PDB file of C-alpha atoms in Angstrom:
ATOM      1  CA  MET A   1      -4.435   1.741  25.444  1.00 46.00           C
ATOM      2  CA  GLY A   2      -2.066   4.688  25.070  1.00 51.00           C
ATOM      3  CA  LYS A   3      -0.969   7.465  22.772  1.00 52.00           C
ATOM      4  CA  SER A   4       2.290   9.305  22.201  1.00 46.00           C
ATOM      5  CA  LEU A   5       2.962  12.277  19.907  1.00 48.00           C
ATOM      6  CA  HIS A   6       6.306  12.950  18.235  1.00 45.00           C
ATOM      7  CA  ARG A   7       7.096  15.869  15.963  1.00 45.00           C
ATOM      8  CA  ASN A   8       9.693  17.842  14.111  1.00 40.00           C
ATOM      9  CA  ALA A   9       9.393  20.806  11.730  1.00 37.00           C
ATOM     10  CA  GLU A  10       7.405  19.011   9.040  1.00 46.00           C
ATOM     11  CA  PHE A  11       6.671  15.522  10.312  1.00 46.00           C
ATOM     12  CA  TYR A  12       4.274  14.342  13.006  1.00 48.00           C
ATOM     13  CA  PHE A  13       3.300  10.869  14.085  1.00 48.00           C
ATOM     14  CA  VAL A  14       1.125   9.230  16.721  1.00 46.00           C
ATOM     15  CA  LEU A  15       1.276   5.682  18.002  1.00 47.00           C
ATOM     16  CA  GLU A  16      -2.114   4.494  19.187  1.00 47.00           C
ATOM     17  CA  ASP A  17      -3.482   1.195  20.496  1.00 46.00           C
ATOM     18  CA  THR A  18      -7.164   0.669  19.715  1.00 46.00           C
ATOM     19  CA  MET A  19      -9.536  -2.165  20.459  1.00 46.00           C
ATOM     20  CA  ASP A  20      -9.231  -3.448  16.889  1.00 59.00           C
ATOM     21  CA  LEU A  21      -5.761  -2.545  15.605  1.00 73.00           C
ATOM     22  CA  LYS A  22      -2.524  -0.975  16.745  1.00 84.00           C
ATOM     23  CA  ILE A  23      -2.379   2.063  14.484  1.00 90.00           C
ATOM     24  CA  ASP A  24       0.698   4.169  13.773  1.00 91.00           C
ATOM     25  CA  THR A  25      -0.364   7.485  12.242  1.00 92.00           C
ATOM     26  CA  PHE A  26       2.146   9.723  10.459  1.00 92.00           C
ATOM     27  CA  ALA A  27       1.666  13.166   8.924  1.00 91.00           C
ATOM     28  CA  ARG A  28       3.883  15.169   6.612  1.00 89.00           C
ATOM     29  CA  ASN A  29       3.520  18.874   5.785  1.00 89.00           C
ATOM     30  CA  MET A  30       0.544  19.150   8.142  1.00 90.00           C
ATOM     31  CA  GLU A  31      -0.150  19.147  11.859  1.00 90.00           C
ATOM     32  CA  LEU A  32      -1.563  15.934  13.264  1.00 91.00           C
ATOM     33  CA  THR A  33      -4.410  17.089  15.495  1.00 93.00           C
ATOM     34  CA  ASP A  34      -6.280  15.030  18.081  1.00 93.00           C
ATOM     35  CA  ARG A  35      -9.385  15.258  15.912  1.00 95.00           C
ATOM     36  CA  VAL A  36      -7.587  13.698  12.946  1.00 95.00           C
ATOM     37  CA  VAL A  37      -6.038  10.954  15.092  1.00 93.00           C
ATOM     38  CA  GLU A  38      -9.400  10.094  16.634  1.00 93.00           C
ATOM     39  CA  TYR A  39     -10.992   9.968  13.191  1.00 96.00           C
ATOM     40  CA  VAL A  40      -8.249   7.688  11.866  1.00 95.00           C
ATOM     41  CA  ASN A  41      -8.566   5.354  14.851  1.00 92.00           C
ATOM     42  CA  LYS A  42     -12.337   5.194  14.505  1.00 92.00           C
ATOM     43  CA  LYS A  43     -12.364   4.543  10.763  1.00 93.00           C
ATOM     44  CA  VAL A  44      -9.227   2.463  10.262  1.00 93.00           C
ATOM     45  CA  GLY A  45      -9.572   0.558  13.532  1.00 90.00           C
ATOM     46  CA  LYS A  46     -12.711  -1.169  12.266  1.00 88.00           C
ATOM     47  CA  LEU A  47     -10.740  -2.840   9.477  1.00 89.00           C
ATOM     48  CA  GLY A  48      -9.190  -5.174  12.034  1.00 82.00           C
ATOM     49  CA  ARG A  49     -12.512  -6.962  12.368  1.00 81.00           C
ATOM     50  CA  HIS A  50     -12.257  -8.144   8.785  1.00 78.00           C
ATOM     51  CA  ILE A  51      -8.716  -9.517   8.677  1.00 82.00           C
ATOM     52  CA  PRO A  52      -6.949 -11.540  11.406  1.00 79.00           C
ATOM     53  CA  ASN A  53      -3.305 -11.774  12.437  1.00 80.00           C
ATOM     54  CA  VAL A  54      -2.432  -8.138  11.776  1.00 86.00           C
ATOM     55  CA  ASP A  55       1.010  -7.148  13.061  1.00 86.00           C
ATOM     56  CA  GLU A  56       1.119  -3.514  11.982  1.00 88.00           C
ATOM     57  CA  THR A  57      -1.259  -0.880  10.674  1.00 91.00           C
ATOM     58  CA  ARG A  58       0.259   2.350   9.409  1.00 91.00           C
ATOM     59  CA  VAL A  59      -1.575   5.448   8.206  1.00 94.00           C
ATOM     60  CA  ASP A  60       0.370   8.117   6.300  1.00 92.00           C
ATOM     61  CA  LEU A  61      -1.294  11.494   5.820  1.00 94.00           C
ATOM     62  CA  SER A  62       0.230  14.281   3.783  1.00 91.00           C
ATOM     63  CA  TYR A  63      -0.485  17.594   2.125  1.00 91.00           C
ATOM     64  CA  VAL A  64       0.894  17.962  -1.405  1.00 88.00           C
ATOM     65  CA  LYS A  65       0.950  21.658  -2.197  1.00 85.00           C
ATOM     66  CA  SER A  66       2.423  21.080  -5.661  1.00 82.00           C
ATOM     67  CA  ALA A  67      -0.424  18.812  -6.804  1.00 78.00           C
ATOM     68  CA  ARG A  68      -1.891  19.933 -10.123  1.00 82.00           C
ATOM     69  CA  SER A  69      -5.442  19.724  -8.848  1.00 85.00           C
ATOM     70  CA  ALA A  70      -6.817  20.786  -5.475  1.00 83.00           C
ATOM     71  CA  THR A  71      -8.610  17.446  -5.330  1.00 84.00           C
ATOM     72  CA  ASP A  72      -5.227  15.696  -5.119  1.00 86.00           C
ATOM     73  CA  ARG A  73      -3.625  17.722  -2.324  1.00 90.00           C
ATOM     74  CA  GLN A  74      -4.849  15.764   0.705  1.00 92.00           C
ATOM     75  CA  VAL A  75      -3.373  12.250   0.675  1.00 91.00           C
ATOM     76  CA  ALA A  76      -4.204   9.265   2.885  1.00 93.00           C
ATOM     77  CA  GLN A  77      -2.304   5.992   2.611  1.00 91.00           C
ATOM     78  CA  ILE A  78      -3.078   2.888   4.686  1.00 91.00           C
ATOM     79  CA  THR A  79      -0.726  -0.074   5.034  1.00 87.00           C
ATOM     80  CA  ILE A  80      -1.668  -3.277   6.857  1.00 88.00           C
ATOM     81  CA  ARG A  81       1.011  -5.893   7.489  1.00 84.00           C
ATOM     82  CA  GLY A  82       0.545  -9.385   8.860  1.00 82.00           C
ATOM     83  CA  LYS A  83       2.002 -12.834   8.625  1.00 77.00           C
ATOM     84  CA  GLY A  84       2.329 -13.539   4.911  1.00 72.00           C
ATOM     85  CA  PHE A  85       0.634 -10.409   3.573  1.00 78.00           C
ATOM     86  CA  ILE A  86       0.947  -6.674   3.055  1.00 79.00           C
ATOM     87  CA  LEU A  87      -2.004  -4.573   1.891  1.00 84.00           C
ATOM     88  CA  ARG A  88      -1.588  -0.949   0.875  1.00 83.00           C
ATOM     89  CA  VAL A  89      -3.944   1.669  -0.576  1.00 85.00           C
ATOM     90  CA  GLU A  90      -3.780   5.385  -1.243  1.00 86.00           C
ATOM     91  CA  GLU A  91      -6.465   7.946  -1.968  1.00 90.00           C
ATOM     92  CA  ARG A  92      -6.444  11.705  -2.650  1.00 91.00           C
ATOM     93  CA  ALA A  93      -9.102  14.350  -2.160  1.00 93.00           C
ATOM     94  CA  ASP A  94      -9.530  18.057  -1.494  1.00 93.00           C
ATOM     95  CA  ASP A  95     -10.525  17.239   2.095  1.00 95.00           C
ATOM     96  CA  LEU A  96      -8.387  15.135   4.447  1.00 96.00           C
ATOM     97  CA  PHE A  97     -11.325  13.336   6.042  1.00 97.00           C
ATOM     98  CA  ALA A  98     -12.718  12.478   2.621  1.00 96.00           C
ATOM     99  CA  ALA A  99      -9.338  11.053   1.623  1.00 95.00           C
ATOM    100  CA  ILE A 100      -9.317   8.925   4.788  1.00 96.00           C
ATOM    101  CA  ASP A 101     -12.854   7.677   4.102  1.00 96.00           C
ATOM    102  CA  GLU A 102     -12.010   6.761   0.518  1.00 95.00           C
ATOM    103  CA  ALA A 103      -8.812   5.005   1.587  1.00 94.00           C
ATOM    104  CA  VAL A 104     -10.696   2.967   4.196  1.00 95.00           C
ATOM    105  CA  ASP A 105     -13.316   1.944   1.626  1.00 93.00           C
ATOM    106  CA  LYS A 106     -10.588   0.995  -0.824  1.00 90.00           C
ATOM    107  CA  MET A 107      -8.748  -1.011   1.841  1.00 90.00           C
ATOM    108  CA  GLN A 108     -11.957  -2.859   2.677  1.00 89.00           C
ATOM    109  CA  ARG A 109     -12.252  -3.895  -0.972  1.00 88.00           C
ATOM    110  CA  GLN A 110      -8.570  -4.843  -0.983  1.00 83.00           C
ATOM    111  CA  ILE A 111      -9.072  -7.041   2.093  1.00 86.00           C
ATOM    112  CA  GLU A 112     -12.050  -8.807   0.528  1.00 86.00           C
ATOM    113  CA  ARG A 113     -10.125  -9.267  -2.698  1.00 81.00           C
ATOM    114  CA  TYR A 114      -7.145 -10.700  -0.844  1.00 78.00           C
ATOM    115  CA  LYS A 115      -9.264 -13.028   1.289  1.00 77.00           C
ATOM    116  CA  GLY A 116     -11.176 -14.254  -1.750  1.00 76.00           C
ATOM    117  CA  LYS A 117      -8.078 -14.930  -3.827  1.00 67.00           C
ATOM    118  CA  HIS A 118      -6.292 -16.516  -0.889  1.00 61.00           C
ATOM    119  CA  GLN A 119      -9.197 -18.875  -0.246  1.00 60.00           C
ATOM    120  CA  ARG A 120      -9.442 -19.841  -3.917  1.00 55.00           C
ATOM    121  CA  GLY A 121      -5.686 -20.134  -4.162  1.00 51.00           C
ATOM    122  CA  ARG A 122      -5.451 -22.743  -1.425  1.00 49.00           C
ATOM    123  CA  GLY A 123      -6.833 -25.345  -3.766  1.00 43.00           C
ATOM    124  CA  ASP A 124      -4.023 -24.616  -6.219  1.00 41.00           C
ATOM    125  CA  GLY A 125      -1.290 -24.680  -3.620  1.00 35.00           C
ATOM    126  CA  ILE A 126      -0.961 -20.893  -3.483  1.00 34.00           C
ATOM    127  CA  SER A 127      -0.130 -19.555  -0.022  1.00 35.00           C
ATOM    128  CA  ALA A 128      -0.733 -16.069   1.298  1.00 36.00           C
ATOM    129  CA  ALA A 129       1.550 -13.543  -0.348  1.00 39.00           C
ATOM    130  CA  ASP A 130       2.544  -9.940   0.076  1.00 39.00           C
ATOM    131  CA  VAL A 131      -0.401  -8.317  -1.662  1.00 41.00           C
ATOM    132  CA  ALA A 132       0.463  -4.770  -2.644  1.00 42.00           C
ATOM    133  CA  ALA A 133      -2.113  -2.112  -3.225  1.00 39.00           C
ATOM    134  CA  GLU A 134      -3.234  -0.933  -6.590  1.00 42.00           C
ATOM    135  CA  PRO A 135      -0.417   1.133  -8.110  1.00 40.00           C
ATOM    136  CA  VAL A 136      -0.463   4.775  -7.145  1.00 37.00           C
ATOM    137  CA  GLU A 137      -0.709   6.892 -10.259  1.00 36.00           C
ATOM    138  CA  MET A 138       1.246  10.005  -9.376  1.00 34.00           C
ATOM    139  CA  GLU A 139       1.258  11.742 -12.770  1.00 36.00           C
ATOM    140  CA  GLU A 140      -1.528  11.638 -15.327  1.00 40.00           C
ATOM    141  CA  THR A 141       0.612  13.030 -18.113  1.00 39.00           C
ATOM    142  CA  ALA A 142       4.312  13.457 -18.770  1.00 44.00           C
ATOM    143  CA  GLU A 143       6.273  16.433 -19.998  1.00 51.00           C
ATOM    144  CA  ASN A 144       7.823  14.282 -22.710  1.00 53.00           C
ATOM    145  CA  GLU A 145       5.188  13.641 -25.379  1.00 58.00           C
ATOM    146  CA  ALA A 146       6.691  10.206 -26.053  1.00 68.00           C
ATOM    147  CA  ILE A 147       5.669   9.116 -22.546  1.00 68.00           C
ATOM    148  CA  ALA A 148       1.890   9.132 -22.211  1.00 67.00           C
ATOM    149  CA  ARG A 149       1.702   8.309 -18.506  1.00 66.00           C
ATOM    150  CA  ARG A 150       3.918   7.859 -15.477  1.00 68.00           C
ATOM    151  CA  LYS A 151       3.144   5.648 -12.482  1.00 69.00           C
ATOM    152  CA  THR A 152       4.842   5.344  -9.119  1.00 69.00           C
ATOM    153  CA  PHE A 153       4.784   2.050  -7.233  1.00 69.00           C
ATOM    154  CA  THR A 154       5.639   1.211  -3.644  1.00 70.00           C
ATOM    155  CA  LEU A 155       7.913  -1.852  -3.648  1.00 77.00           C
ATOM    156  CA  THR A 156       7.882  -4.350  -0.784  1.00 76.00           C
ATOM    157  CA  PRO A 157      10.927  -6.620  -0.254  1.00 84.00           C
ATOM    158  CA  MET A 158      10.153 -10.258  -1.080  1.00 85.00           C
ATOM    159  CA  ASP A 159      11.839 -13.345  -2.481  1.00 86.00           C
ATOM    160  CA  GLU A 160      11.286 -14.800  -5.954  1.00 88.00           C
ATOM    161  CA  LEU A 161       8.662 -17.350  -4.891  1.00 86.00           C
ATOM    162  CA  GLU A 162       6.675 -14.671  -3.087  1.00 83.00           C
ATOM    163  CA  ALA A 163       6.872 -12.513  -6.216  1.00 84.00           C
ATOM    164  CA  ILE A 164       5.379 -15.344  -8.285  1.00 85.00           C
ATOM    165  CA  GLU A 165       2.568 -15.788  -5.741  1.00 79.00           C
ATOM    166  CA  GLN A 166       1.822 -12.078  -5.690  1.00 77.00           C
ATOM    167  CA  MET A 167       1.875 -11.931  -9.483  1.00 79.00           C
ATOM    168  CA  LYS A 168      -0.794 -14.647  -9.539  1.00 77.00           C
ATOM    169  CA  LEU A 169      -2.901 -13.018  -6.834  1.00 69.00           C
ATOM    170  CA  LEU A 170      -2.860  -9.628  -8.520  1.00 66.00           C
ATOM    171  CA  GLY A 171      -3.608 -11.099 -11.929  1.00 66.00           C
ATOM    172  CA  HIS A 172      -0.531  -9.614 -13.591  1.00 67.00           C
ATOM    173  CA  ASP A 173      -0.149 -11.907 -16.599  1.00 72.00           C
ATOM    174  CA  GLU A 174       2.837 -10.359 -18.380  1.00 83.00           C
ATOM    175  CA  PHE A 175       5.306  -8.923 -15.863  1.00 87.00           C
ATOM    176  CA  PHE A 176       5.750  -7.924 -12.238  1.00 88.00           C
ATOM    177  CA  VAL A 177       8.314  -5.498 -10.795  1.00 90.00           C
ATOM    178  CA  PHE A 178       9.534  -6.238  -7.255  1.00 89.00           C
ATOM    179  CA  TYR A 179      12.379  -5.580  -4.822  1.00 89.00           C
ATOM    180  CA  ASN A 180      14.330  -8.817  -4.375  1.00 90.00           C
ATOM    181  CA  ALA A 181      15.078  -9.185  -0.664  1.00 87.00           C
ATOM    182  CA  SER A 182      17.812 -11.747  -1.394  1.00 87.00           C
ATOM    183  CA  THR A 183      19.856  -9.498  -3.680  1.00 89.00           C
ATOM    184  CA  SER A 184      18.687  -6.029  -2.525  1.00 90.00           C
ATOM    185  CA  ALA A 185      17.910  -5.141  -6.134  1.00 91.00           C
ATOM    186  CA  ILE A 186      14.882  -4.364  -8.271  1.00 93.00           C
ATOM    187  CA  ASN A 187      13.923  -7.315 -10.479  1.00 93.00           C
ATOM    188  CA  VAL A 188      11.311  -7.905 -13.166  1.00 93.00           C
ATOM    189  CA  LEU A 189       9.435 -11.198 -13.177  1.00 93.00           C
ATOM    190  CA  TYR A 190       7.745 -12.087 -16.457  1.00 93.00           C
ATOM    191  CA  THR A 191       5.704 -14.899 -17.983  1.00 90.00           C
ATOM    192  CA  ARG A 192       7.299 -16.843 -20.830  1.00 88.00           C
ATOM    193  CA  ARG A 193       5.350 -18.171 -23.805  1.00 86.00           C
ATOM    194  CA  ASP A 194       5.472 -21.708 -22.423  1.00 85.00           C
ATOM    195  CA  GLY A 195       3.865 -20.569 -19.158  1.00 84.00           C
ATOM    196  CA  SER A 196       7.050 -20.656 -17.094  1.00 89.00           C
ATOM    197  CA  TYR A 197       8.615 -17.588 -15.506  1.00 92.00           C
ATOM    198  CA  GLY A 198      11.663 -15.530 -16.388  1.00 94.00           C
ATOM    199  CA  LEU A 199      13.551 -13.071 -14.211  1.00 94.00           C
ATOM    200  CA  ILE A 200      15.287  -9.891 -15.344  1.00 94.00           C
ATOM    201  CA  GLU A 201      18.042  -8.628 -13.030  1.00 94.00           C
ATOM    202  CA  PRO A 202      19.085  -5.148 -14.241  1.00 90.00           C
ATOM    203  CA  LYS A 203      22.662  -4.024 -13.586  1.00 87.00           C
ATOM    204  CA  LEU A 204      24.353  -0.705 -14.203  1.00 84.00           C
ATOM    205  CA  GLY A 205      26.883  -0.746 -17.038  1.00 74.00           C
TER     206      GLY A 205
END
């Protein structure tokens, strides 16, 4: 079990081995104190008991000064990667520890959701897929009145078959945006009227 701290002007990160998970903790626009690292390891480390075969656990903490509301300034994002899956959640609060707590609770629900869908999916020939977190809604409203809401998504590289599996697991019936690892481009997978799938490959004109 060991810990190392790295830093520059705005970015800090700690690599920590715990009894449950190997946790990489990163911080932006804030100092990563021992108290915060210990809290992350205590809270996030317990998640390893609920999901096996984890290769990487990453925690990203940040302070967003420009957030419209004070309750959105402290951000905690957790990403868990393993063989055949990626789980990611993000929560915001006015207190960093509260944001961490909420992110851990949300990740626990995400793990249970993934495990449940994976178990049910086995009977239908669906294998484990890269399960992304719920989309992070960065802006509630837009400056342009024609656009009612903006959302920002974290895209994970995957192939077309993995995109289909993830689309099924997440229950996205109409379309699914993903980063195609084979072509290094953003694609849109959609369901056709006959139940088959179509793929949109945007190109700049």
